C-alpha cells in the first residue's frame, strides 16, 4: 500500500544516505590534517581564543586539550619530525585553564623528548611547566615533571635536584623525592635511577599516552641492561676462543647461554661484525643507548657529552661576563640579582 | 456503493508520560452514508466528532476498523481529489491574500491552470467575500476565515464536502448565508457531511443525523421521520374570552399575556375549537406538536443502548 | 508529483519572503558587515582580514539563525496552528509536502545569502576599491556557508516533524552548536574506549559535522581552497541532508496530526 511504499523508500534512503555521509565524513577527517598544516600560521592567539570562549574558558580548555591529544597522536602516527603546533596548543590550553595539570605533564614529556617521540624542545617544556608551577605552587607533581625534564633531556642535574627538592617539601609528595634530590645533586646518571623514575610515572599517571611513553622507556632500559649482560658473555667467548662469535647460536652451543635471548619487543639480539651485541629493530626501541649499530652508540654518548659540555661552557661564559660587568661598574653599585 | 462507509472505525490514544494509559477517543463506529445525502454529525464538545472527521480525512490513523470513501480506503491518495474539507477553527497562511491562497489550493487540487482564476473569483463570490482585494489573511476576522475555509473546500468542485463546525464564528447573517450555501451545494448533488453542535442548523439542512457522545454513536435517524412523529398533542391558541369551563375535560388552559393556550390530545382538537367558538373566542393558531430534533438529541444522548 | 512539490516550494518561498522577521535579520547582518569597515581601522594592515572574518562570520551566524527560525516557522508552526490540514486533505502526499517545504526554504536562504553577500562584497569594494583574483576564494567560502544552511534547514525540518515550535528551535540550535565542534567530537570518539566509544562514535556521525565548512580564517589569509574539499563538502551536505530528510518524512508520514 502507499504508506508501506513510503516507509520502505525512506528506510532505504536513510541507510544509503547514512553510509554516504559516513564515507564523506571520513574522507573529510583525513583532509583535516592537510588543512591543519595550512592552519599552522592561523592558530589564533591566546587572547583571541579567550575572547571567543565567551567566558566558557573551562570548556574551551577541554576542547583544546582534546586537540592537543589528537594533534600529537596524529603526528606521532606519521612519525613526524616536527610538532610545530604543540607548544602553542599547550599554551592556549593552559592559559584557558591554568589548573589543568595533565596538560603541563603532557608538555613536560612530549615537548622535551626528541622527535619523533616529541617536539625536541626541552626549553619550551621547561617554560610550560614553570608556568604551571607559578599558577599552582603547591602541586608537587609539577616540580617532579620539571625535575624530570632537567634530568632526562637537559642533563642539568643541579636544576633537577633543586626541582625535586622543592617538590619534596610539599604535602602529598613522594618520600623518595628527597633521596632523588640528593642523588641528582651528586650527578648520578644511571639506568637504575631512570628505571625508578619511569616506574613512578607509570604508576602515578592515568593519561594513556604518557603511560605508553613510560612503558616504552622501561622496555628500553630493560634492553640496555640485557645488552650489557649479554656483552659480558660475548666478551667471555672472545677471551676463551680468541675470536668474535658469529651469532648467538654459538654462545648457546658452548653453554654460555641457555637459549637465544629476545629483546623486550620480541626480536632476537644479534652480534655484529665487531663482536658487539646489537638490537635488531631500533625503531621499536627508540630510547636505547646500548646495542646500537656500530659507531652510533658512540655518537649518542658523544651527543650527550657534547651537549652537556657545551651547556656547561655556555654557563661558565655567562658567569664570567656577569663577573666582569660587576667589576667594571665599580664599587657602590647595586648588587645584581643572585640566582 | 456508499459515499462514506465505516466499519468499526476506532481510535484509541495512548496517553501519559510512559504511554501506559489509554483514552478511547472513538469507540467502534459503523456508518453508511449514501451519495447526495446531507448528513449531520451531532454531539457536544469532545464527543468525538472532530476525531471522526480527521480519521476520514487521513489526518490521523485508526487503531481499529476501516473507512472507505466511494469504495476506496481513506488512505488512498486518489480519495483526496474527491473530497473537500473545512476544518474547525481554520487558520491559514498569514501573509497570503485570500485570492493567492485559493489559487494555491486550486493548483494543488489539480484544477486546470486556465480555469483557476475563474474558479477563484467564483467561489469567493459564493461565500460572500467578493471585495476583500489584497487584504492579507492575517487581517481577516474569524467569520471571514470561516468563509475562506468553505471556499477552499469547494473550489475544486468535489463530489463530497466535509465541514467541521461550519457556522462557528459567524454572526446570524453569516450563518444564514452559509446555510443557504450548503443548501445550494446540496442541490448541486454533493454529498455533505458536517459536524455541529447547533441543532437548529442540522434540523434545517440534514437528511439524516447521527448523535455521538463520549466517543460513542448513540443513534442515527432521518429528520423526515422525526417530523412525522407526533407527540400526540396539539396546541390551541385563542383570545377574547374569559376562562372557559368546559376545557377541563380536554386539558389545562393557561393564560399568557393576551391569549389563552392549551394542549389537547390530537383527537380532541375539534372539540376544543368548537368550545372556543361557542364562547365567542377568536382562534389564533392550531399547531400540532411534532417531536423536535432537540428532543431526539437529548433522548439519544444519554441512552445506554446503541441504536442502529 | 513534481508540480505539487514545486507548488508547495513556491508558496513556502512566498510566505517566507513576506515575513518581516527575515528583513530585520538581514538588515542587522548588513549593519554588522558595515561595522567591520570601522573595526578594521583599529589596526593598520589587517583591515581586509577583519572585514572578511567579521563579514563572513556574520553571514554564517545570521544565516543559521534565519534558517532555523524560518524553517521552524514555516513547518512546526504550520503543524501547530493546523494550517496544513487543508493542504494535506488535497491530493498531496506527505513526503511531497516535506520536500516542497525544504525546497522553498532553501530557495529563501539562497536569496537571503545572496543579499547578504552583496552587502559583503559592497563593503569589500569600499575597503579596497577593486577586486583581486584571490577574492574568488570568498565565493567558495560563501558556498560552504550556504551548504551549512542546507544542513541546518534539514535539521530544523526534522525536528519540526515531531516537536513543538519551541523545542524544535532549541534542539536545532543545540545540534548546530555541537556540529561546529564536529571535528573535536570525532577526535573524542577516537580516543575513547569500550562501550563509550561505540556510543560516542555513533553520536559523532549522527551530529552534522560542520567543522569542515568553516574556511573563513583560511580565506581571510588568501589561502586557496582545494577542489577536493569542495567536492567532499558538497557530497557530505547532500548525503547528510538526504539522511535527515528521509528521517523527517518517515516520522511525518506516520504521525497523527492532533
JSON list of C-alpha atoms in Angstrom, two decimals, chain B residues 7-204:
[
{"chain": "B", "resi": 7, "resn": "UNK", "atom": "CA", "xyz": [-16.81, -0.41, 9.69]},
{"chain": "B", "resi": 8, "resn": "UNK", "atom": "CA", "xyz": [-15.96, -0.50, 13.38]},
{"chain": "B", "resi": 9, "resn": "UNK", "atom": "CA", "xyz": [-13.78, 2.56, 12.91]},
{"chain": "B", "resi": 10, "resn": "UNK", "atom": "CA", "xyz": [-11.97, 3.11, 16.16]},
{"chain": "B", "resi": 11, "resn": "UNK", "atom": "CA", "xyz": [-9.34, 5.42, 17.64]},
{"chain": "B", "resi": 12, "resn": "UNK", "atom": "CA", "xyz": [-7.56, 4.90, 20.91]},
{"chain": "B", "resi": 13, "resn": "UNK", "atom": "CA", "xyz": [-4.81, 7.19, 22.11]},
{"chain": "B", "resi": 14, "resn": "UNK", "atom": "CA", "xyz": [-2.06, 6.19, 24.49]},
{"chain": "B", "resi": 15, "resn": "UNK", "atom": "CA", "xyz": [-1.63, 8.94, 26.98]},
{"chain": "B", "resi": 16, "resn": "UNK", "atom": "CA", "xyz": [0.58, 9.83, 29.86]},
{"chain": "B", "resi": 17, "resn": "UNK", "atom": "CA", "xyz": [4.32, 10.16, 30.06]},
{"chain": "B", "resi": 18, "resn": "UNK", "atom": "CA", "xyz": [5.03, 6.45, 29.84]},
{"chain": "B", "resi": 19, "resn": "UNK", "atom": "CA", "xyz": [2.28, 5.89, 27.29]},
{"chain": "B", "resi": 20, "resn": "UNK", "atom": "CA", "xyz": [0.65, 3.34, 29.52]},
{"chain": "B", "resi": 21, "resn": "UNK", "atom": "CA", "xyz": [-2.87, 4.70, 29.92]},
{"chain": "B", "resi": 22, "resn": "UNK", "atom": "CA", "xyz": [-5.29, 4.70, 27.02]},
{"chain": "B", "resi": 23, "resn": "UNK", "atom": "CA", "xyz": [-8.05, 7.03, 26.03]},
{"chain": "B", "resi": 24, "resn": "UNK", "atom": "CA", "xyz": [-10.64, 5.86, 23.61]},
{"chain": "B", "resi": 25, "resn": "UNK", "atom": "CA", "xyz": [-11.49, 8.89, 21.57]},
{"chain": "B", "resi": 26, "resn": "UNK", "atom": "CA", "xyz": [-13.80, 6.99, 19.27]},
{"chain": "B", "resi": 27, "resn": "UNK", "atom": "CA", "xyz": [-15.48, 3.69, 20.01]},
{"chain": "B", "resi": 28, "resn": "UNK", "atom": "CA", "xyz": [-16.06, 1.35, 17.07]},
{"chain": "B", "resi": 29, "resn": "UNK", "atom": "CA", "xyz": [-18.20, 3.32, 14.66]},
{"chain": "B", "resi": 30, "resn": "UNK", "atom": "CA", "xyz": [-20.18, 1.76, 11.84]},
{"chain": "B", "resi": 31, "resn": "UNK", "atom": "CA", "xyz": [-21.92, 4.13, 9.47]},
{"chain": "B", "resi": 32, "resn": "UNK", "atom": "CA", "xyz": [-23.05, 4.13, 5.88]},
{"chain": "B", "resi": 33, "resn": "UNK", "atom": "CA", "xyz": [-23.84, 7.33, 4.09]},
{"chain": "B", "resi": 34, "resn": "UNK", "atom": "CA", "xyz": [-25.18, 7.22, 0.55]},
{"chain": "B", "resi": 35, "resn": "UNK", "atom": "CA", "xyz": [-24.36, 9.69, -2.18]},
{"chain": "B", "resi": 36, "resn": "UNK", "atom": "CA", "xyz": [-26.14, 13.06, -2.34]},
{"chain": "B", "resi": 37, "resn": "UNK", "atom": "CA", "xyz": [-27.09, 12.94, 1.29]},
{"chain": "B", "resi": 38, "resn": "UNK", "atom": "CA", "xyz": [-26.61, 15.75, 3.76]},
{"chain": "B", "resi": 39, "resn": "UNK", "atom": "CA", "xyz": [-25.51, 14.02, 6.89]},
{"chain": "B", "resi": 40, "resn": "UNK", "atom": "CA", "xyz": [-25.29, 15.78, 10.23]},
{"chain": "B", "resi": 41, "resn": "UNK", "atom": "CA", "xyz": [-22.93, 14.63, 12.91]},
{"chain": "B", "resi": 42, "resn": "UNK", "atom": "CA", "xyz": [-24.20, 15.93, 16.23]},
{"chain": "B", "resi": 43, "resn": "UNK", "atom": "CA", "xyz": [-22.78, 15.89, 19.68]},
{"chain": "B", "resi": 44, "resn": "UNK", "atom": "CA", "xyz": [-21.50, 18.01, 22.49]},
{"chain": "B", "resi": 45, "resn": "UNK", "atom": "CA", "xyz": [-17.93, 19.24, 22.57]},
{"chain": "B", "resi": 46, "resn": "UNK", "atom": "CA", "xyz": [-15.46, 16.43, 23.00]},
{"chain": "B", "resi": 47, "resn": "UNK", "atom": "CA", "xyz": [-17.87, 13.80, 21.74]},
{"chain": "B", "resi": 48, "resn": "UNK", "atom": "CA", "xyz": [-15.55, 12.53, 19.03]},
{"chain": "B", "resi": 49, "resn": "UNK", "atom": "CA", "xyz": [-16.90, 14.49, 16.08]},
{"chain": "B", "resi": 50, "resn": "UNK", "atom": "CA", "xyz": [-13.59, 16.01, 15.10]},
{"chain": "B", "resi": 51, "resn": "UNK", "atom": "CA", "xyz": [-11.81, 12.71, 15.69]},
{"chain": "B", "resi": 52, "resn": "UNK", "atom": "CA", "xyz": [-14.15, 11.00, 13.27]},
{"chain": "B", "resi": 53, "resn": "UNK", "atom": "CA", "xyz": [-13.65, 13.68, 10.68]},
{"chain": "B", "resi": 54, "resn": "UNK", "atom": "CA", "xyz": [-9.88, 13.56, 10.99]},
{"chain": "B", "resi": 55, "resn": "UNK", "atom": "CA", "xyz": [-9.95, 9.80, 10.63]},
{"chain": "B", "resi": 56, "resn": "UNK", "atom": "CA", "xyz": [-11.96, 10.17, 7.46]},
{"chain": "B", "resi": 57, "resn": "UNK", "atom": "CA", "xyz": [-9.56, 12.82, 6.20]},
{"chain": "B", "resi": 58, "resn": "UNK", "atom": "CA", "xyz": [-6.50, 10.69, 6.80]},
{"chain": "B", "resi": 59, "resn": "UNK", "atom": "CA", "xyz": [-5.03, 13.20, 9.20]},
{"chain": "B", "resi": 60, "resn": "UNK", "atom": "CA", "xyz": [-4.95, 10.61, 11.93]},
{"chain": "B", "resi": 61, "resn": "UNK", "atom": "CA", "xyz": [-4.74, 6.88, 11.57]},
{"chain": "B", "resi": 62, "resn": "UNK", "atom": "CA", "xyz": [-7.31, 4.45, 13.03]},
{"chain": "B", "resi": 63, "resn": "UNK", "atom": "CA", "xyz": [-6.36, 1.97, 15.68]},
{"chain": "B", "resi": 64, "resn": "UNK", "atom": "CA", "xyz": [-9.11, -0.34, 14.53]},
{"chain": "B", "resi": 65, "resn": "UNK", "atom": "CA", "xyz": [-11.66, -0.85, 11.81]},
{"chain": "B", "resi": 66, "resn": "UNK", "atom": "CA", "xyz": [-11.73, 0.75, 8.39]},
{"chain": "B", "resi": 67, "resn": "UNK", "atom": "CA", "xyz": [-13.18, 3.67, 6.50]},
{"chain": "B", "resi": 68, "resn": "UNK", "atom": "CA", "xyz": [-13.92, 3.97, 2.82]},
{"chain": "B", "resi": 69, "resn": "UNK", "atom": "CA", "xyz": [-14.90, 6.89, 0.63]},
{"chain": "B", "resi": 70, "resn": "UNK", "atom": "CA", "xyz": [-16.55, 5.95, -2.65]},
{"chain": "B", "resi": 71, "resn": "UNK", "atom": "CA", "xyz": [-15.26, 2.45, -2.26]},
{"chain": "B", "resi": 72, "resn": "UNK", "atom": "CA", "xyz": [-11.61, 3.50, -1.77]},
{"chain": "B", "resi": 73, "resn": "UNK", "atom": "CA", "xyz": [-9.81, 3.30, 1.54]},
{"chain": "B", "resi": 74, "resn": "UNK", "atom": "CA", "xyz": [-9.38, 6.75, 3.03]},
{"chain": "B", "resi": 75, "resn": "UNK", "atom": "CA", "xyz": [-5.58, 6.39, 2.99]},
{"chain": "B", "resi": 76, "resn": "UNK", "atom": "CA", "xyz": [-5.66, 6.06, -0.77]},
{"chain": "B", "resi": 77, "resn": "UNK", "atom": "CA", "xyz": [-4.33, 9.29, -2.28]},
{"chain": "B", "resi": 78, "resn": "UNK", "atom": "CA", "xyz": [-6.94, 9.15, -5.04]},
{"chain": "B", "resi": 79, "resn": "UNK", "atom": "CA", "xyz": [-9.61, 9.83, -2.46]},
{"chain": "B", "resi": 80, "resn": "UNK", "atom": "CA", "xyz": [-8.29, 13.33, -1.84]},
{"chain": "B", "resi": 81, "resn": "UNK", "atom": "CA", "xyz": [-9.28, 14.55, -5.25]},
{"chain": "B", "resi": 82, "resn": "UNK", "atom": "CA", "xyz": [-12.90, 13.73, -4.49]},
{"chain": "B", "resi": 83, "resn": "UNK", "atom": "CA", "xyz": [-13.24, 15.49, -1.19]},
{"chain": "B", "resi": 84, "resn": "UNK", "atom": "CA", "xyz": [-13.21, 19.00, 0.20]},
{"chain": "B", "resi": 85, "resn": "UNK", "atom": "CA", "xyz": [-12.56, 19.71, 3.88]},
{"chain": "B", "resi": 86, "resn": "UNK", "atom": "CA", "xyz": [-13.17, 22.71, 6.05]},
{"chain": "B", "resi": 87, "resn": "UNK", "atom": "CA", "xyz": [-11.59, 22.29, 9.49]},
{"chain": "B", "resi": 88, "resn": "UNK", "atom": "CA", "xyz": [-12.73, 23.56, 12.84]},
{"chain": "B", "resi": 89, "resn": "UNK", "atom": "CA", "xyz": [-11.17, 26.92, 13.69]},
{"chain": "B", "resi": 90, "resn": "UNK", "atom": "CA", "xyz": [-9.46, 27.37, 10.36]},
{"chain": "B", "resi": 91, "resn": "UNK", "atom": "CA", "xyz": [-6.16, 29.18, 10.13]},
{"chain": "B", "resi": 92, "resn": "UNK", "atom": "CA", "xyz": [-4.27, 29.98, 7.01]},
{"chain": "B", "resi": 93, "resn": "UNK", "atom": "CA", "xyz": [-1.01, 31.41, 5.83]},
{"chain": "B", "resi": 94, "resn": "UNK", "atom": "CA", "xyz": [-0.71, 34.83, 7.38]},
{"chain": "B", "resi": 95, "resn": "UNK", "atom": "CA", "xyz": [0.87, 36.68, 4.52]},
{"chain": "B", "resi": 96, "resn": "UNK", "atom": "CA", "xyz": [-1.15, 35.48, 1.59]},
{"chain": "B", "resi": 97, "resn": "UNK", "atom": "CA", "xyz": [-4.28, 37.14, 0.29]},
{"chain": "B", "resi": 98, "resn": "UNK", "atom": "CA", "xyz": [-7.43, 35.06, 0.02]},
{"chain": "B", "resi": 99, "resn": "UNK", "atom": "CA", "xyz": [-7.01, 35.12, -3.70]},
{"chain": "B", "resi": 100, "resn": "UNK", "atom": "CA", "xyz": [-3.46, 33.76, -3.58]},
{"chain": "B", "resi": 101, "resn": "UNK", "atom": "CA", "xyz": [-4.44, 31.10, -1.09]},
{"chain": "B", "resi": 102, "resn": "UNK", "atom": "CA", "xyz": [-7.29, 29.83, -3.19]},
{"chain": "B", "resi": 103, "resn": "UNK", "atom": "CA", "xyz": [-5.15, 29.93, -6.30]},
{"chain": "B", "resi": 104, "resn": "UNK", "atom": "CA", "xyz": [-2.54, 27.84, -4.48]},
{"chain": "B", "resi": 105, "resn": "UNK", "atom": "CA", "xyz": [-5.14, 25.35, -3.31]},
{"chain": "B", "resi": 106, "resn": "UNK", "atom": "CA", "xyz": [-6.65, 25.13, -6.74]},
{"chain": "B", "resi": 107, "resn": "UNK", "atom": "CA", "xyz": [-3.22, 24.33, -8.08]},
{"chain": "B", "resi": 108, "resn": "UNK", "atom": "CA", "xyz": [-2.67, 21.60, -5.52]},
{"chain": "B", "resi": 109, "resn": "UNK", "atom": "CA", "xyz": [-6.08, 20.16, -6.28]},
{"chain": "B", "resi": 110, "resn": "UNK", "atom": "CA", "xyz": [-5.20, 19.96, -9.94]},
{"chain": "B", "resi": 111, "resn": "UNK", "atom": "CA", "xyz": [-7.72, 22.46, -11.21]},
{"chain": "B", "resi": 112, "resn": "UNK", "atom": "CA", "xyz": [-6.62, 23.18, -14.78]},
{"chain": "B", "resi": 113, "resn": "UNK", "atom": "CA", "xyz": [-4.48, 26.31, -14.94]},
{"chain": "B", "resi": 114, "resn": "UNK", "atom": "CA", "xyz": [-6.69, 28.25, -17.30]},
{"chain": "B", "resi": 115, "resn": "UNK", "atom": "CA", "xyz": [-9.72, 27.70, -15.10]},
{"chain": "B", "resi": 116, "resn": "UNK", "atom": "CA", "xyz": [-8.14, 28.63, -11.81]},
{"chain": "B", "resi": 117, "resn": "UNK", "atom": "CA", "xyz": [-8.72, 32.35, -11.98]},
{"chain": "B", "resi": 118, "resn": "UNK", "atom": "CA", "xyz": [-12.36, 31.94, -12.83]},
{"chain": "B", "resi": 119, "resn": "UNK", "atom": "CA", "xyz": [-12.96, 29.42, -10.13]},
{"chain": "B", "resi": 120, "resn": "UNK", "atom": "CA", "xyz": [-11.30, 31.54, -7.51]},
{"chain": "B", "resi": 121, "resn": "UNK", "atom": "CA", "xyz": [-13.40, 34.60, -8.15]},
{"chain": "B", "resi": 122, "resn": "UNK", "atom": "CA", "xyz": [-16.46, 32.43, -8.50]},
{"chain": "B", "resi": 123, "resn": "UNK", "atom": "CA", "xyz": [-16.01, 30.73, -5.18]},
{"chain": "B", "resi": 124, "resn": "UNK", "atom": "CA", "xyz": [-15.15, 33.96, -3.37]},
{"chain": "B", "resi": 125, "resn": "UNK", "atom": "CA", "xyz": [-18.38, 35.42, -4.63]},
{"chain": "B", "resi": 126, "resn": "UNK", "atom": "CA", "xyz": [-20.28, 32.39, -3.44]},
{"chain": "B", "resi": 127, "resn": "UNK", "atom": "CA", "xyz": [-19.03, 32.71, 0.11]},
{"chain": "B", "resi": 128, "resn": "UNK", "atom": "CA", "xyz": [-19.67, 36.43, 0.18]},
{"chain": "B", "resi": 129, "resn": "UNK", "atom": "CA", "xyz": [-16.06, 37.63, 0.04]},
{"chain": "B", "resi": 130, "resn": "UNK", "atom": "CA", "xyz": [-16.12, 39.40, -3.25]},
{"chain": "B", "resi": 131, "resn": "UNK", "atom": "CA", "xyz": [-14.44, 42.62, -2.20]},
{"chain": "B", "resi": 132, "resn": "UNK", "atom": "CA", "xyz": [-11.57, 41.59, 0.00]},
{"chain": "B", "resi": 133, "resn": "UNK", "atom": "CA", "xyz": [-8.98, 42.52, -2.61]},
{"chain": "B", "resi": 134, "resn": "UNK", "atom": "CA", "xyz": [-5.39, 42.49, -1.43]},
{"chain": "B", "resi": 135, "resn": "UNK", "atom": "CA", "xyz": [-6.10, 42.03, 2.24]},
{"chain": "B", "resi": 136, "resn": "UNK", "atom": "CA", "xyz": [-3.70, 39.55, 3.84]},
{"chain": "B", "resi": 137, "resn": "UNK", "atom": "CA", "xyz": [-5.25, 36.63, 5.66]},
{"chain": "B", "resi": 138, "resn": "UNK", "atom": "CA", "xyz": [-3.76, 37.64, 8.96]},
{"chain": "B", "resi": 139, "resn": "UNK", "atom": "CA", "xyz": [-6.12, 40.58, 8.98]},
{"chain": "B", "resi": 140, "resn": "UNK", "atom": "CA", "xyz": [-9.24, 38.51, 8.46]},
{"chain": "B", "resi": 141, "resn": "UNK", "atom": "CA", "xyz": [-11.89, 38.22, 11.15]},
{"chain": "B", "resi": 142, "resn": "UNK", "atom": "CA", "xyz": [-12.98, 34.83, 12.37]},
{"chain": "B", "resi": 143, "resn": "UNK", "atom": "CA", "xyz": [-16.08, 34.91, 10.25]},
{"chain": "B", "resi": 144, "resn": "UNK", "atom": "CA", "xyz": [-14.13, 35.82, 7.15]},
{"chain": "B", "resi": 145, "resn": "UNK", "atom": "CA", "xyz": [-11.71, 32.98, 7.77]},
{"chain": "B", "resi": 146, "resn": "UNK", "atom": "CA", "xyz": [-14.63, 30.61, 8.10]},
{"chain": "B", "resi": 147, "resn": "UNK", "atom": "CA", "xyz": [-15.87, 31.69, 4.70]},
{"chain": "B", "resi": 148, "resn": "UNK", "atom": "CA", "xyz": [-12.44, 31.26, 3.15]},
{"chain": "B", "resi": 149, "resn": "UNK", "atom": "CA", "xyz": [-12.35, 27.84, 4.69]},
{"chain": "B", "resi": 150, "resn": "UNK", "atom": "CA", "xyz": [-15.53, 26.81, 3.00]},
{"chain": "B", "resi": 151, "resn": "UNK", "atom": "CA", "xyz": [-14.37, 28.39, -0.22]},
{"chain": "B", "resi": 152, "resn": "UNK", "atom": "CA", "xyz": [-11.22, 26.30, -0.34]},
{"chain": "B", "resi": 153, "resn": "UNK", "atom": "CA", "xyz": [-13.28, 23.20, 0.40]},
{"chain": "B", "resi": 154, "resn": "UNK", "atom": "CA", "xyz": [-15.33, 23.60, -2.73]},
{"chain": "B", "resi": 155, "resn": "UNK", "atom": "CA", "xyz": [-13.06, 25.31, -5.18]},
{"chain": "B", "resi": 156, "resn": "UNK", "atom": "CA", "xyz": [-12.18, 22.11, -6.96]},
{"chain": "B", "resi": 157, "resn": "UNK", "atom": "CA", "xyz": [-15.81, 21.07, -7.12]},
{"chain": "B", "resi": 158, "resn": "UNK", "atom": "CA", "xyz": [-15.51, 17.83, -5.22]},
{"chain": "B", "resi": 159, "resn": "UNK", "atom": "CA", "xyz": [-18.49, 15.48, -5.01]},
{"chain": "B", "resi": 160, "resn": "UNK", "atom": "CA", "xyz": [-18.08, 15.13, -1.25]},
{"chain": "B", "resi": 161, "resn": "UNK", "atom": "CA", "xyz": [-17.74, 18.01, 1.17]},
{"chain": "B", "resi": 162, "resn": "UNK", "atom": "CA", "xyz": [-16.77, 17.66, 4.82]},
{"chain": "B", "resi": 163, "resn": "UNK", "atom": "CA", "xyz": [-17.41, 20.56, 7.14]},
{"chain": "B", "resi": 164, "resn": "UNK", "atom": "CA", "xyz": [-16.36, 20.73, 10.78]},
{"chain": "B", "resi": 165, "resn": "UNK", "atom": "CA", "xyz": [-18.48, 23.30, 12.62]},
{"chain": "B", "resi": 166, "resn": "UNK", "atom": "CA", "xyz": [-19.01, 25.46, 9.54]},
{"chain": "B", "resi": 167, "resn": "UNK", "atom": "CA", "xyz": [-21.08, 28.03, 11.41]},
{"chain": "B", "resi": 168, "resn": "UNK", "atom": "CA", "xyz": [-18.68, 28.77, 14.22]},
{"chain": "B", "resi": 169, "resn": "UNK", "atom": "CA", "xyz": [-17.62, 32.39, 14.44]},
{"chain": "B", "resi": 170, "resn": "UNK", "atom": "CA", "xyz": [-20.40, 33.63, 12.21]},
{"chain": "B", "resi": 171, "resn": "UNK", "atom": "CA", "xyz": [-23.00, 36.22, 13.07]},
{"chain": "B", "resi": 172, "resn": "UNK", "atom": "CA", "xyz": [-26.65, 35.41, 12.30]},
{"chain": "B", "resi": 173, "resn": "UNK", "atom": "CA", "xyz": [-26.30, 36.93, 8.85]},
{"chain": "B", "resi": 174, "resn": "UNK", "atom": "CA", "xyz": [-23.24, 34.84, 8.16]},
{"chain": "B", "resi": 175, "resn": "UNK", "atom": "CA", "xyz": [-24.94, 31.73, 9.40]},
{"chain": "B", "resi": 176, "resn": "UNK", "atom": "CA", "xyz": [-27.85, 32.35, 7.13]},
{"chain": "B", "resi": 177, "resn": "UNK", "atom": "CA", "xyz": [-25.52, 32.72, 4.17]},
{"chain": "B", "resi": 178, "resn": "UNK", "atom": "CA", "xyz": [-23.65, 29.55, 4.95]},
{"chain": "B", "resi": 179, "resn": "UNK", "atom": "CA", "xyz": [-26.88, 27.69, 5.45]},
{"chain": "B", "resi": 180, "resn": "UNK", "atom": "CA", "xyz": [-28.01, 28.86, 2.05]},
{"chain": "B", "resi": 181, "resn": "UNK", "atom": "CA", "xyz": [-24.70, 27.85, 0.57]},
{"chain": "B", "resi": 182, "resn": "UNK", "atom": "CA", "xyz": [-24.93, 24.36, 1.98]},
{"chain": "B", "resi": 183, "resn": "UNK", "atom": "CA", "xyz": [-28.44, 24.14, 0.65]},
{"chain": "B", "resi": 184, "resn": "UNK", "atom": "CA", "xyz": [-27.16, 25.18, -2.76]},
{"chain": "B", "resi": 185, "resn": "UNK", "atom": "CA", "xyz": [-24.40, 22.58, -2.63]},
{"chain": "B", "resi": 186, "resn": "UNK", "atom": "CA", "xyz": [-26.99, 20.01, -1.75]},
{"chain": "B", "resi": 187, "resn": "UNK", "atom": "CA", "xyz": [-28.99, 20.98, -4.77]},
{"chain": "B", "resi": 188, "resn": "UNK", "atom": "CA", "xyz": [-25.90, 20.51, -6.89]},
{"chain": "B", "resi": 189, "resn": "UNK", "atom": "CA", "xyz": [-26.00, 16.92, -5.79]},
{"chain": "B", "resi": 190, "resn": "UNK", "atom": "CA", "xyz": [-22.99, 16.95, -3.48]},
{"chain": "B", "resi": 191, "resn": "UNK", "atom": "CA", "xyz": [-22.76, 14.65, -0.51]},
{"chain": "B", "resi": 192, "resn": "UNK", "atom": "CA", "xyz": [-22.26, 16.74, 2.58]},
{"chain": "B", "resi": 193, "resn": "UNK", "atom": "CA", "xyz": [-21.00, 15.56, 5.92]},
{"chain": "B", "resi": 194, "resn": "UNK", "atom": "CA", "xyz": [-20.97, 18.16, 8.58]},
{"chain": "B", "resi": 195, "resn": "UNK", "atom": "CA", "xyz": [-20.49, 18.19, 12.28]},
{"chain": "B", "resi": 196, "resn": "UNK", "atom": "CA", "xyz": [-22.06, 20.72, 14.56]},
{"chain": "B", "resi": 197, "resn": "UNK", "atom": "CA", "xyz": [-23.48, 21.22, 17.99]},
{"chain": "B", "resi": 198, "resn": "UNK", "atom": "CA", "xyz": [-26.11, 23.67, 16.84]},
{"chain": "B", "resi": 199, "resn": "UNK", "atom": "CA", "xyz": [-29.25, 21.61, 16.47]},
{"chain": "B", "resi": 200, "resn": "UNK", "atom": "CA", "xyz": [-31.37, 24.09, 14.57]},
{"chain": "B", "resi": 201, "resn": "UNK", "atom": "CA", "xyz": [-28.89, 24.18, 11.69]},
{"chain": "B", "resi": 202, "resn": "UNK", "atom": "CA", "xyz": [-28.90, 20.42, 11.45]},
{"chain": "B", "resi": 203, "resn": "UNK", "atom": "CA", "xyz": [-32.65, 20.33, 11.56]},
{"chain": "B", "resi": 204, "resn": "UNK", "atom": "CA", "xyz": [-32.94, 22.66, 8.63]}
]
